Amino acid sequence: MRILPQRYFLHDDPVSIAKDLVGKYLFLGNEVDLRGGIIVETEAYSASERGCHAYGGKRTKRNEAMFAIGGRCYVYQCYGIHFLLNIVCNKSSHADAVLIRAIEPTHGVNQMQNNRGVAVPHNQLTSGPGKLTKALGIDLNWNNQPLKKGIIWIADSGIPPGNLITTTRVGIDYAGPDALLPWRFYLESSKFVSVR
DNA sequence: GCAATGATTTACT
DNA sequence: GTAAATCATTGCC
């Protein structure tokens, strides 16, 4: 299982990275407490469209991490309750990112159940951006952290993913025409994608 | 300084 | 289907 190198995230097209990340492994923790799974749903965001927090190059305290070099995390809180995990892409000062929306839990499932608190069906443990951060134990402390083995990292299983569905992004109606961009990707065969 | 608002989830009618 | 939860960040005064 190959850990993706930083240069993987320096590509200037977050859409192709979002697409390629589906089927990869996301891991957190260490050998005694490892949590992770297969990425089954992503969305791409770019400073060139209104759905992005950094639209038009707008730099704020919240989205600062997006302007960092690719291969870091951008975590922020939404609706006061949920943390959302992004992987920053592109070179420094280019505010592109990929939102991780859902994973298929494969490692540390018991720990994830505990983190969620309530008993939920296995296929809903991480089937949404807010759910997966809670299950994995991600909060604002992860913001602007570089991907690194032993903390948080992404690896290539080498197994080709199943059929990929391309569609529009969720929850960004305010973005006007940009809300129609086909920048959401998920595995057709997976039971672990977010619902709506 | 203060009011408005989400890249959501969950529970209730 | 509708609504509440809940707060850091944002933008306007």
Short mmCIF file of C-alpha atoms (C1' of nucleotides) in Angstrom, two decimals:
data_model
loop_
_atom_site.label_atom_id
_atom_site.label_comp_id
_atom_site.label_asym_id
_atom_site.label_seq_id
_atom_site.Cartn_x
_atom_site.Cartn_y
_atom_site.Cartn_z
CA MET A 1 0.00 0.00 0.00
CA ARG A 2 1.69 3.15 -1.27
CA ILE A 3 1.41 6.43 0.63
CA LEU A 4 0.58 9.23 -1.76
CA PRO A 5 3.49 11.70 -1.99
CA GLN A 6 2.97 15.41 -1.57
CA ARG A 7 3.48 16.04 -5.27
CA TYR A 8 0.26 14.10 -5.90
CA PHE A 9 -1.59 17.05 -4.36
CA LEU A 10 0.28 19.78 -6.20
CA HIS A 11 -1.62 19.25 -9.44
CA ASP A 12 -3.42 22.38 -10.58
CA ASP A 13 -6.75 20.69 -11.26
CA PRO A 14 -8.62 19.81 -8.03
CA VAL A 15 -11.37 18.16 -10.06
CA SER A 16 -9.08 15.45 -11.39
CA ILE A 17 -7.63 14.94 -7.91
CA ALA A 18 -11.11 14.64 -6.40
CA LYS A 19 -11.94 12.04 -8.99
CA ASP A 20 -8.74 10.11 -8.43
CA LEU A 21 -9.02 10.12 -4.63
CA VAL A 22 -12.14 7.97 -4.78
CA GLY A 23 -11.00 4.45 -4.01
CA LYS A 24 -7.95 5.58 -2.02
CA TYR A 25 -7.47 4.87 1.70
CA LEU A 26 -7.72 7.59 4.34
CA PHE A 27 -6.01 6.80 7.65
CA LEU A 28 -5.71 8.51 11.03
CA GLY A 29 -3.84 7.60 14.17
CA ASN A 30 -1.08 5.08 14.76
CA GLU A 31 -0.58 1.35 14.86
CA VAL A 32 -2.36 0.83 18.18
CA ASP A 33 -5.26 3.14 17.39
CA LEU A 34 -5.77 3.17 13.64
CA ARG A 35 -8.91 4.52 12.08
CA GLY A 36 -9.59 4.72 8.39
CA GLY A 37 -11.36 3.51 5.32
CA ILE A 38 -11.81 3.79 1.60
CA ILE A 39 -12.81 7.17 0.22
CA VAL A 40 -16.08 6.68 -1.62
CA GLU A 41 -17.29 10.26 -2.14
CA THR A 42 -15.53 13.59 -2.80
CA GLU A 43 -16.22 17.07 -4.09
CA ALA A 44 -13.81 19.55 -5.69
CA TYR A 45 -13.59 23.24 -4.80
CA SER A 46 -11.60 25.92 -6.56
CA ALA A 47 -11.05 29.61 -6.00
CA SER A 48 -12.46 30.22 -9.46
CA GLU A 49 -16.07 29.41 -8.50
CA ARG A 50 -18.59 30.68 -5.98
CA GLY A 51 -19.00 27.43 -4.08
CA CYS A 52 -15.52 27.85 -2.63
CA HIS A 53 -14.85 29.72 0.60
CA ALA A 54 -11.87 31.32 -1.13
CA TYR A 55 -13.83 32.42 -4.20
CA GLY A 56 -11.98 35.08 -6.14
CA GLY A 57 -8.90 34.65 -3.98
CA LYS A 58 -10.65 35.98 -0.88
CA ARG A 59 -8.35 35.14 2.00
CA THR A 60 -9.76 35.03 5.54
CA LYS A 61 -8.76 33.57 8.86
CA ARG A 62 -11.03 30.59 8.30
CA ASN A 63 -9.83 29.60 4.85
CA GLU A 64 -6.17 30.43 5.42
CA ALA A 65 -5.22 26.74 5.20
CA MET A 66 -6.60 26.54 1.66
CA PHE A 67 -3.89 28.89 0.49
CA ALA A 68 -1.17 26.65 1.85
CA ILE A 69 0.70 24.19 -0.35
CA GLY A 70 -1.14 21.03 -1.45
CA GLY A 71 -1.08 18.00 0.83
CA ARG A 72 -2.48 19.68 3.93
CA CYS A 73 -5.84 19.53 5.68
CA TYR A 74 -8.45 22.26 5.66
CA VAL A 75 -10.91 21.66 8.49
CA TYR A 76 -13.67 24.05 9.43
CA GLN A 77 -16.85 24.02 11.44
CA CYS A 78 -20.22 24.26 9.76
CA TYR A 79 -23.63 24.94 11.32
CA GLY A 80 -21.88 25.25 14.65
CA ILE A 81 -21.82 21.50 15.11
CA HIS A 82 -20.04 19.73 12.31
CA PHE A 83 -16.44 19.64 11.17
CA LEU A 84 -15.73 19.17 7.48
CA LEU A 85 -12.48 17.72 6.17
CA ASN A 86 -10.81 18.93 2.98
CA ILE A 87 -7.50 18.05 1.43
CA VAL A 88 -5.74 21.16 0.15
CA CYS A 89 -4.48 20.97 -3.44
CA ASN A 90 -2.26 22.95 -5.79
CA LYS A 91 0.72 25.14 -4.98
CA SER A 92 0.90 27.81 -2.31
CA SER A 93 -1.50 30.73 -2.81
CA HIS A 94 -3.76 28.67 -5.08
CA ALA A 95 -6.86 28.00 -2.97
CA ASP A 96 -8.05 24.64 -4.25
CA ALA A 97 -9.30 21.75 -2.14
CA VAL A 98 -11.10 18.42 -2.19
CA LEU A 99 -13.89 17.82 0.32
CA ILE A 100 -13.99 14.27 1.69
CA ARG A 101 -17.72 13.53 1.93
CA ALA A 102 -17.81 9.83 2.78
CA ILE A 103 -15.60 6.81 3.42
CA GLU A 104 -16.19 3.10 3.80
CA PRO A 105 -14.86 2.23 7.28
CA THR A 106 -12.32 -0.57 7.22
CA HIS A 107 -10.04 0.06 10.22
CA GLY A 108 -10.91 0.92 13.84
CA VAL A 109 -14.62 0.49 13.33
CA ASN A 110 -15.26 -0.01 17.04
CA GLN A 111 -13.47 3.22 17.89
CA MET A 112 -15.53 5.05 15.28
CA GLN A 113 -18.74 3.68 16.76
CA ASN A 114 -17.64 5.00 20.14
CA ASN A 115 -16.86 8.40 18.70
CA ARG A 116 -20.28 8.64 17.12
CA GLY A 117 -21.82 7.95 20.53
CA VAL A 118 -25.09 6.51 19.38
CA ALA A 119 -25.34 3.15 17.72
CA VAL A 120 -25.71 3.67 14.00
CA PRO A 121 -25.87 1.13 11.19
CA HIS A 122 -22.43 0.28 9.89
CA ASN A 123 -23.14 1.79 6.48
CA GLN A 124 -24.08 5.14 8.06
CA LEU A 125 -21.04 5.42 10.30
CA THR A 126 -19.18 7.73 7.95
CA SER A 127 -21.75 8.40 5.20
CA GLY A 128 -21.48 12.19 5.21
CA PRO A 129 -18.86 14.89 5.73
CA GLY A 130 -19.93 15.74 9.30
CA LYS A 131 -20.32 12.11 10.29
CA LEU A 132 -16.94 10.95 9.11
CA THR A 133 -15.04 13.69 10.95
CA LYS A 134 -16.85 12.80 14.15
CA ALA A 135 -16.20 9.09 13.66
CA LEU A 136 -12.53 9.67 12.90
CA GLY A 137 -12.14 12.24 15.69
CA ILE A 138 -11.25 15.24 13.53
CA ASP A 139 -11.75 18.77 14.87
CA LEU A 140 -10.30 22.24 14.32
CA ASN A 141 -6.93 21.08 15.66
CA TRP A 142 -6.46 19.24 12.37
CA ASN A 143 -6.77 22.39 10.35
CA ASN A 144 -3.65 23.21 8.33
CA GLN A 145 -1.91 19.97 9.33
CA PRO A 146 0.30 18.39 6.66
CA LEU A 147 -0.63 14.87 5.62
CA LYS A 148 1.80 12.60 7.41
CA LYS A 149 1.93 8.92 8.26
CA GLY A 150 1.07 8.37 11.92
CA ILE A 151 -1.23 11.42 12.03
CA ILE A 152 -3.39 11.60 8.94
CA TRP A 153 -2.49 10.29 5.52
CA ILE A 154 -3.81 8.86 2.28
CA ALA A 155 -2.64 5.65 0.64
CA ASP A 156 -3.24 3.92 -2.66
CA SER A 157 -4.63 0.42 -2.27
CA GLY A 158 -3.77 -0.41 -5.85
CA ILE A 159 -7.25 -1.85 -6.22
CA PRO A 160 -9.13 -0.12 -9.03
CA PRO A 161 -12.34 1.52 -7.79
CA GLY A 162 -15.73 0.57 -9.14
CA ASN A 163 -17.87 2.63 -11.44
CA LEU A 164 -17.63 6.34 -10.69
CA ILE A 165 -20.67 8.61 -10.81
CA THR A 166 -20.18 12.30 -11.61
CA THR A 167 -22.81 14.76 -10.42
CA THR A 168 -23.39 18.19 -8.91
CA ARG A 169 -22.28 19.26 -5.45
CA VAL A 170 -24.48 19.36 -2.38
CA GLY A 171 -25.54 22.24 -0.17
CA ILE A 172 -24.18 25.18 -2.14
CA ASP A 173 -27.33 26.63 -3.69
CA TYR A 174 -26.03 30.09 -2.91
CA ALA A 175 -23.29 29.57 -5.51
CA GLY A 176 -25.67 30.30 -8.38
CA PRO A 177 -24.62 28.81 -11.72
CA ASP A 178 -21.50 27.33 -10.13
CA ALA A 179 -23.74 25.04 -8.08
CA LEU A 180 -24.35 23.16 -11.32
CA LEU A 181 -20.71 22.21 -11.86
CA PRO A 182 -20.35 18.38 -12.02
CA TRP A 183 -17.68 18.32 -9.34
CA ARG A 184 -19.00 15.60 -7.03
CA PHE A 185 -17.80 12.03 -7.44
CA TYR A 186 -18.88 8.84 -5.75
CA LEU A 187 -18.72 5.09 -6.18
CA GLU A 188 -21.87 3.75 -7.72
CA SER A 189 -21.46 0.40 -5.99
CA SER A 190 -20.85 1.76 -2.48
CA LYS A 191 -23.45 1.62 0.28
CA PHE A 192 -21.44 4.18 2.26
CA VAL A 193 -22.03 7.36 0.26
CA SER A 194 -23.96 10.23 1.82
CA VAL A 195 -27.69 10.34 1.33
CA ARG A 196 -29.92 13.30 0.59
"C1'" DG B 1 -19.69 45.82 18.83
"C1'" DC B 2 -23.53 43.01 16.89
"C1'" DA B 3 -26.41 40.36 13.77
"C1'" DA B 4 -26.51 36.94 10.11
"C1'" DT B 5 -25.28 32.58 8.32
"C1'" DG B 6 -23.77 28.08 6.77
"C1'" DA B 7 -19.72 22.60 1.82
"C1'" DT B 8 -25.03 19.21 8.01
"C1'" DT B 9 -27.32 15.93 10.87
"C1'" DT B 10 -30.97 14.44 13.53
"C1'" DA B 11 -35.37 14.31 15.49
"C1'" DC B 12 -39.95 15.29 15.30
"C1'" DT B 13 -44.84 16.29 13.19
"C1'" DG C 1 -41.62 17.22 5.02
"C1'" DT C 2 -40.09 20.69 8.42
"C1'" DA C 3 -37.26 22.41 12.06
"C1'" DA C 4 -33.90 22.71 15.67
"C1'" DA C 5 -29.25 22.38 17.27
"C1'" DT C 6 -25.26 25.67 17.91
"C1'" DC C 7 -20.96 28.69 17.15
"C1'" DA C 8 -16.85 30.45 14.65
"C1'" DT C 9 -16.45 33.39 11.18
"C1'" DT C 10 -17.99 37.05 8.52
"C1'" DG C 11 -19.57 41.43 7.22
"C1'" DC C 12 -21.79 45.47 8.18
"C1'" DC C 13 -22.68 49.43 11.54
#
